[in-house]
Amino acid sequence: RLHLAREALALGDAAQAEALFDSCRKGPHANDPDILLGLAQAQFARGDAAATRATLDALIAANPGFRSVDGHLLYARALERLGELDAALAEYGALATSYPGEEARMRFASLLVQRERYADARRVLDDIAKRERAAPAYYRRKEKDWLAQARSLRAKIGA
């Protein structure tokens, strides 16, 4: 069922994925971090940021040693969608130095711009540009959409 749930999520059937992940939470697997993370991803894909946050809070409480940069990013996105922008900024800020890719940094910069913290956004965008210049070609290809968004946002705010 877990493999089926992941496949349903990959295919965009968030409701089916959520039901399948939830059905995996039986007995000793009730608080399995991979199942809870998948459930939270399905809830977010379905548009339920409150359920996503609740599931991730349960994951953290039951598995304090579990670390997932994707889970951390999902938590920040859920907070942002819930309108808890200061908390989302703190989460994105923590991810800005550890996330393996540009998505977290770009989301951080975008939220900083939304909060009219342009100098802070410029610093994050400058870091993205510096990473882009130093990155190998495969990384630039992999991150091309986020890098393009960063260039666009830099131009928009005059960075």
PDB file of N, CA and C in Angstrom, residues 38-84:
ATOM      1  N   GLY A  38       4.691  11.164   3.837  1.00  0.00           N
ATOM      2  CA  GLY A  38       3.891  10.947   2.626  1.00  0.00           C
ATOM      3  C   GLY A  38       2.461  11.443   2.792  1.00  0.00           C
ATOM      4  N   LEU A  39       1.887  11.182   3.967  1.00  0.00           N
ATOM      5  CA  LEU A  39       0.530  11.655   4.257  1.00  0.00           C
ATOM      6  C   LEU A  39       0.486  13.183   4.194  1.00  0.00           C
ATOM      7  N   ALA A  40       1.468  13.831   4.804  1.00  0.00           N
ATOM      8  CA  ALA A  40       1.518  15.294   4.786  1.00  0.00           C
ATOM      9  C   ALA A  40       1.674  15.822   3.359  1.00  0.00           C
ATOM     10  N   GLN A  41       2.490  15.166   2.554  1.00  0.00           N
ATOM     11  CA  GLN A  41       2.662  15.586   1.161  1.00  0.00           C
ATOM     12  C   GLN A  41       1.347  15.471   0.399  1.00  0.00           C
ATOM     13  N   ALA A  42       0.624  14.396   0.636  1.00  0.00           N
ATOM     14  CA  ALA A  42      -0.676  14.217  -0.026  1.00  0.00           C
ATOM     15  C   ALA A  42      -1.669  15.278   0.442  1.00  0.00           C
ATOM     16  N   GLN A  43      -1.678  15.570   1.734  1.00  0.00           N
ATOM     17  CA  GLN A  43      -2.588  16.592   2.254  1.00  0.00           C
ATOM     18  C   GLN A  43      -2.280  17.954   1.648  1.00  0.00           C
ATOM     19  N   PHE A  44      -0.992  18.264   1.527  1.00  0.00           N
ATOM     20  CA  PHE A  44      -0.615  19.546   0.938  1.00  0.00           C
ATOM     21  C   PHE A  44      -1.007  19.583  -0.537  1.00  0.00           C
ATOM     22  N   ALA A  45      -0.777  18.501  -1.243  1.00  0.00           N
ATOM     23  CA  ALA A  45      -1.139  18.429  -2.660  1.00  0.00           C
ATOM     24  C   ALA A  45      -2.644  18.581  -2.847  1.00  0.00           C
ATOM     25  N   ARG A  46      -3.400  18.135  -1.856  1.00  0.00           N
ATOM     26  CA  ARG A  46      -4.859  18.268  -1.898  1.00  0.00           C
ATOM     27  C   ARG A  46      -5.308  19.671  -1.503  1.00  0.00           C
ATOM     28  N   GLY A  47      -4.359  20.482  -0.977  1.00  0.00           N
ATOM     29  CA  GLY A  47      -4.679  21.864  -0.627  1.00  0.00           C
ATOM     30  C   GLY A  47      -5.021  22.087   0.824  1.00  0.00           C
ATOM     31  N   ASP A  48      -4.772  21.111   1.669  1.00  0.00           N
ATOM     32  CA  ASP A  48      -5.122  21.223   3.081  1.00  0.00           C
ATOM     33  C   ASP A  48      -3.867  21.503   3.911  1.00  0.00           C
ATOM     34  N   ALA A  49      -3.508  22.786   3.985  1.00  0.00           N
ATOM     35  CA  ALA A  49      -2.293  23.177   4.712  1.00  0.00           C
ATOM     36  C   ALA A  49      -2.419  22.932   6.210  1.00  0.00           C
ATOM     37  N   ALA A  50      -3.626  23.085   6.763  1.00  0.00           N
ATOM     38  CA  ALA A  50      -3.811  22.859   8.205  1.00  0.00           C
ATOM     39  C   ALA A  50      -3.569  21.391   8.550  1.00  0.00           C
ATOM     40  N   ALA A  51      -4.097  20.486   7.749  1.00  0.00           N
ATOM     41  CA  ALA A  51      -3.872  19.055   7.991  1.00  0.00           C
ATOM     42  C   ALA A  51      -2.398  18.714   7.791  1.00  0.00           C
ATOM     43  N   THR A  52      -1.772  19.345   6.804  1.00  0.00           N
ATOM     44  CA  THR A  52      -0.341  19.124   6.560  1.00  0.00           C
ATOM     45  C   THR A  52       0.459  19.493   7.794  1.00  0.00           C
ATOM     46  N   ARG A  53       0.188  20.661   8.334  1.00  0.00           N
ATOM     47  CA  ARG A  53       0.912  21.107   9.531  1.00  0.00           C
ATOM     48  C   ARG A  53       0.650  20.162  10.697  1.00  0.00           C
ATOM     49  N   ALA A  54      -0.594  19.767  10.907  1.00  0.00           N
ATOM     50  CA  ALA A  54      -0.924  18.869  12.016  1.00  0.00           C
ATOM     51  C   ALA A  54      -0.196  17.536  11.867  1.00  0.00           C
ATOM     52  N   THR A  55      -0.153  17.017  10.667  1.00  0.00           N
ATOM     53  CA  THR A  55       0.533  15.740  10.424  1.00  0.00           C
ATOM     54  C   THR A  55       2.032  15.887  10.660  1.00  0.00           C
ATOM     55  N   LEU A  56       2.617  16.981  10.181  1.00  0.00           N
ATOM     56  CA  LEU A  56       4.048  17.189  10.394  1.00  0.00           C
ATOM     57  C   LEU A  56       4.365  17.432  11.869  1.00  0.00           C
ATOM     58  N   ASP A  57       3.474  18.106  12.574  1.00  0.00           N
ATOM     59  CA  ASP A  57       3.664  18.279  14.024  1.00  0.00           C
ATOM     60  C   ASP A  57       3.628  16.918  14.724  1.00  0.00           C
ATOM     61  N   ALA A  58       2.713  16.048  14.290  1.00  0.00           N
ATOM     62  CA  ALA A  58       2.638  14.700  14.862  1.00  0.00           C
ATOM     63  C   ALA A  58       3.901  13.905  14.531  1.00  0.00           C
ATOM     64  N   LEU A  59       4.402  14.053  13.323  1.00  0.00           N
ATOM     65  CA  LEU A  59       5.637  13.374  12.914  1.00  0.00           C
ATOM     66  C   LEU A  59       6.798  13.816  13.816  1.00  0.00           C
ATOM     67  N   ILE A  60       6.923  15.116  14.032  1.00  0.00           N
ATOM     68  CA  ILE A  60       8.001  15.660  14.864  1.00  0.00           C
ATOM     69  C   ILE A  60       7.875  15.170  16.301  1.00  0.00           C
ATOM     70  N   ALA A  61       6.661  15.171  16.826  1.00  0.00           N
ATOM     71  CA  ALA A  61       6.444  14.735  18.210  1.00  0.00           C
ATOM     72  C   ALA A  61       6.773  13.258  18.397  1.00  0.00           C
ATOM     73  N   ALA A  62       6.391  12.441  17.431  1.00  0.00           N
ATOM     74  CA  ALA A  62       6.599  10.992  17.549  1.00  0.00           C
ATOM     75  C   ALA A  62       8.014  10.567  17.163  1.00  0.00           C
ATOM     76  N   ASN A  63       8.696  11.370  16.363  1.00  0.00           N
ATOM     77  CA  ASN A  63      10.024  11.007  15.842  1.00  0.00           C
ATOM     78  C   ASN A  63      10.966  12.208  15.929  1.00  0.00           C
ATOM     79  N   PRO A  64      11.339  12.623  17.148  1.00  0.00           N
ATOM     80  CA  PRO A  64      12.141  13.840  17.290  1.00  0.00           C
ATOM     81  C   PRO A  64      13.501  13.780  16.603  1.00  0.00           C
ATOM     82  N   GLY A  65      14.029  12.608  16.347  1.00  0.00           N
ATOM     83  CA  GLY A  65      15.318  12.486  15.688  1.00  0.00           C
ATOM     84  C   GLY A  65      15.242  12.420  14.178  1.00  0.00           C
ATOM     85  N   PHE A  66      14.043  12.360  13.618  1.00  0.00           N
ATOM     86  CA  PHE A  66      13.873  12.250  12.161  1.00  0.00           C
ATOM     87  C   PHE A  66      14.218  13.577  11.500  1.00  0.00           C
ATOM     88  N   ARG A  67      15.009  13.531  10.448  1.00  0.00           N
ATOM     89  CA  ARG A  67      15.399  14.723   9.698  1.00  0.00           C
ATOM     90  C   ARG A  67      15.071  14.521   8.225  1.00  0.00           C
ATOM     91  N   SER A  68      14.422  15.512   7.664  1.00  0.00           N
ATOM     92  CA  SER A  68      14.079  15.481   6.246  1.00  0.00           C
ATOM     93  C   SER A  68      14.022  16.914   5.742  1.00  0.00           C
ATOM     94  N   VAL A  69      14.902  17.262   4.810  1.00  0.00           N
ATOM     95  CA  VAL A  69      14.846  18.608   4.256  1.00  0.00           C
ATOM     96  C   VAL A  69      13.557  18.819   3.468  1.00  0.00           C
ATOM     97  N   ASP A  70      13.050  17.758   2.836  1.00  0.00           N
ATOM     98  CA  ASP A  70      11.781  17.887   2.116  1.00  0.00           C
ATOM     99  C   ASP A  70      10.623  18.112   3.088  1.00  0.00           C
ATOM    100  N   GLY A  71      10.660  17.420   4.217  1.00  0.00           N
ATOM    101  CA  GLY A  71       9.645  17.631   5.244  1.00  0.00           C
ATOM    102  C   GLY A  71       9.722  19.035   5.819  1.00  0.00           C
ATOM    103  N   HIS A  72      10.927  19.507   6.029  1.00  0.00           N
ATOM    104  CA  HIS A  72      11.129  20.856   6.552  1.00  0.00           C
ATOM    105  C   HIS A  72      10.604  21.899   5.567  1.00  0.00           C
ATOM    106  N   LEU A  73      10.892  21.709   4.287  1.00  0.00           N
ATOM    107  CA  LEU A  73      10.389  22.632   3.267  1.00  0.00           C
ATOM    108  C   LEU A  73       8.862  22.579   3.209  1.00  0.00           C
ATOM    109  N   LEU A  74       8.308  21.401   3.297  1.00  0.00           N
ATOM    110  CA  LEU A  74       6.856  21.254   3.282  1.00  0.00           C
ATOM    111  C   LEU A  74       6.225  21.981   4.467  1.00  0.00           C
ATOM    112  N   TYR A  75       6.869  21.889   5.619  1.00  0.00           N
ATOM    113  CA  TYR A  75       6.372  22.581   6.812  1.00  0.00           C
ATOM    114  C   TYR A  75       6.375  24.095   6.576  1.00  0.00           C
ATOM    115  N   ALA A  76       7.454  24.617   6.015  1.00  0.00           N
ATOM    116  CA  ALA A  76       7.534  26.050   5.731  1.00  0.00           C
ATOM    117  C   ALA A  76       6.446  26.465   4.741  1.00  0.00           C
ATOM    118  N   ARG A  77       6.226  25.666   3.729  1.00  0.00           N
ATOM    119  CA  ARG A  77       5.200  25.986   2.731  1.00  0.00           C
ATOM    120  C   ARG A  77       3.807  25.957   3.340  1.00  0.00           C
ATOM    121  N   ALA A  78       3.569  24.999   4.241  1.00  0.00           N
ATOM    122  CA  ALA A  78       2.266  24.932   4.911  1.00  0.00           C
ATOM    123  C   ALA A  78       2.050  26.171   5.772  1.00  0.00           C
ATOM    124  N   LEU A  79       3.075  26.580   6.510  1.00  0.00           N
ATOM    125  CA  LEU A  79       2.962  27.788   7.319  1.00  0.00           C
ATOM    126  C   LEU A  79       2.672  28.999   6.443  1.00  0.00           C
ATOM    127  N   GLU A  80       3.357  29.088   5.321  1.00  0.00           N
ATOM    128  CA  GLU A  80       3.126  30.212   4.412  1.00  0.00           C
ATOM    129  C   GLU A  80       1.691  30.201   3.905  1.00  0.00           C
ATOM    130  N   ARG A  81       1.208  29.050   3.508  1.00  0.00           N
ATOM    131  CA  ARG A  81      -0.156  28.952   3.002  1.00  0.00           C
ATOM    132  C   ARG A  81      -1.185  29.274   4.086  1.00  0.00           C
ATOM    133  N   LEU A  82      -0.847  28.972   5.333  1.00  0.00           N
ATOM    134  CA  LEU A  82      -1.744  29.277   6.453  1.00  0.00           C
ATOM    135  C   LEU A  82      -1.684  30.745   6.865  1.00  0.00           C
ATOM    136  N   GLY A  83      -0.783  31.501   6.247  1.00  0.00           N
ATOM    137  CA  GLY A  83      -0.663  32.915   6.578  1.00  0.00           C
ATOM    138  C   GLY A  83       0.225  33.203   7.775  1.00  0.00           C
ATOM    139  N   GLU A  84       0.929  32.209   8.242  1.00  0.00           N
ATOM    140  CA  GLU A  84       1.855  32.384   9.363  1.00  0.00           C
ATOM    141  C   GLU A  84       3.224  32.747   8.782  1.00  0.00           C
TER     142      GLU A  84
END
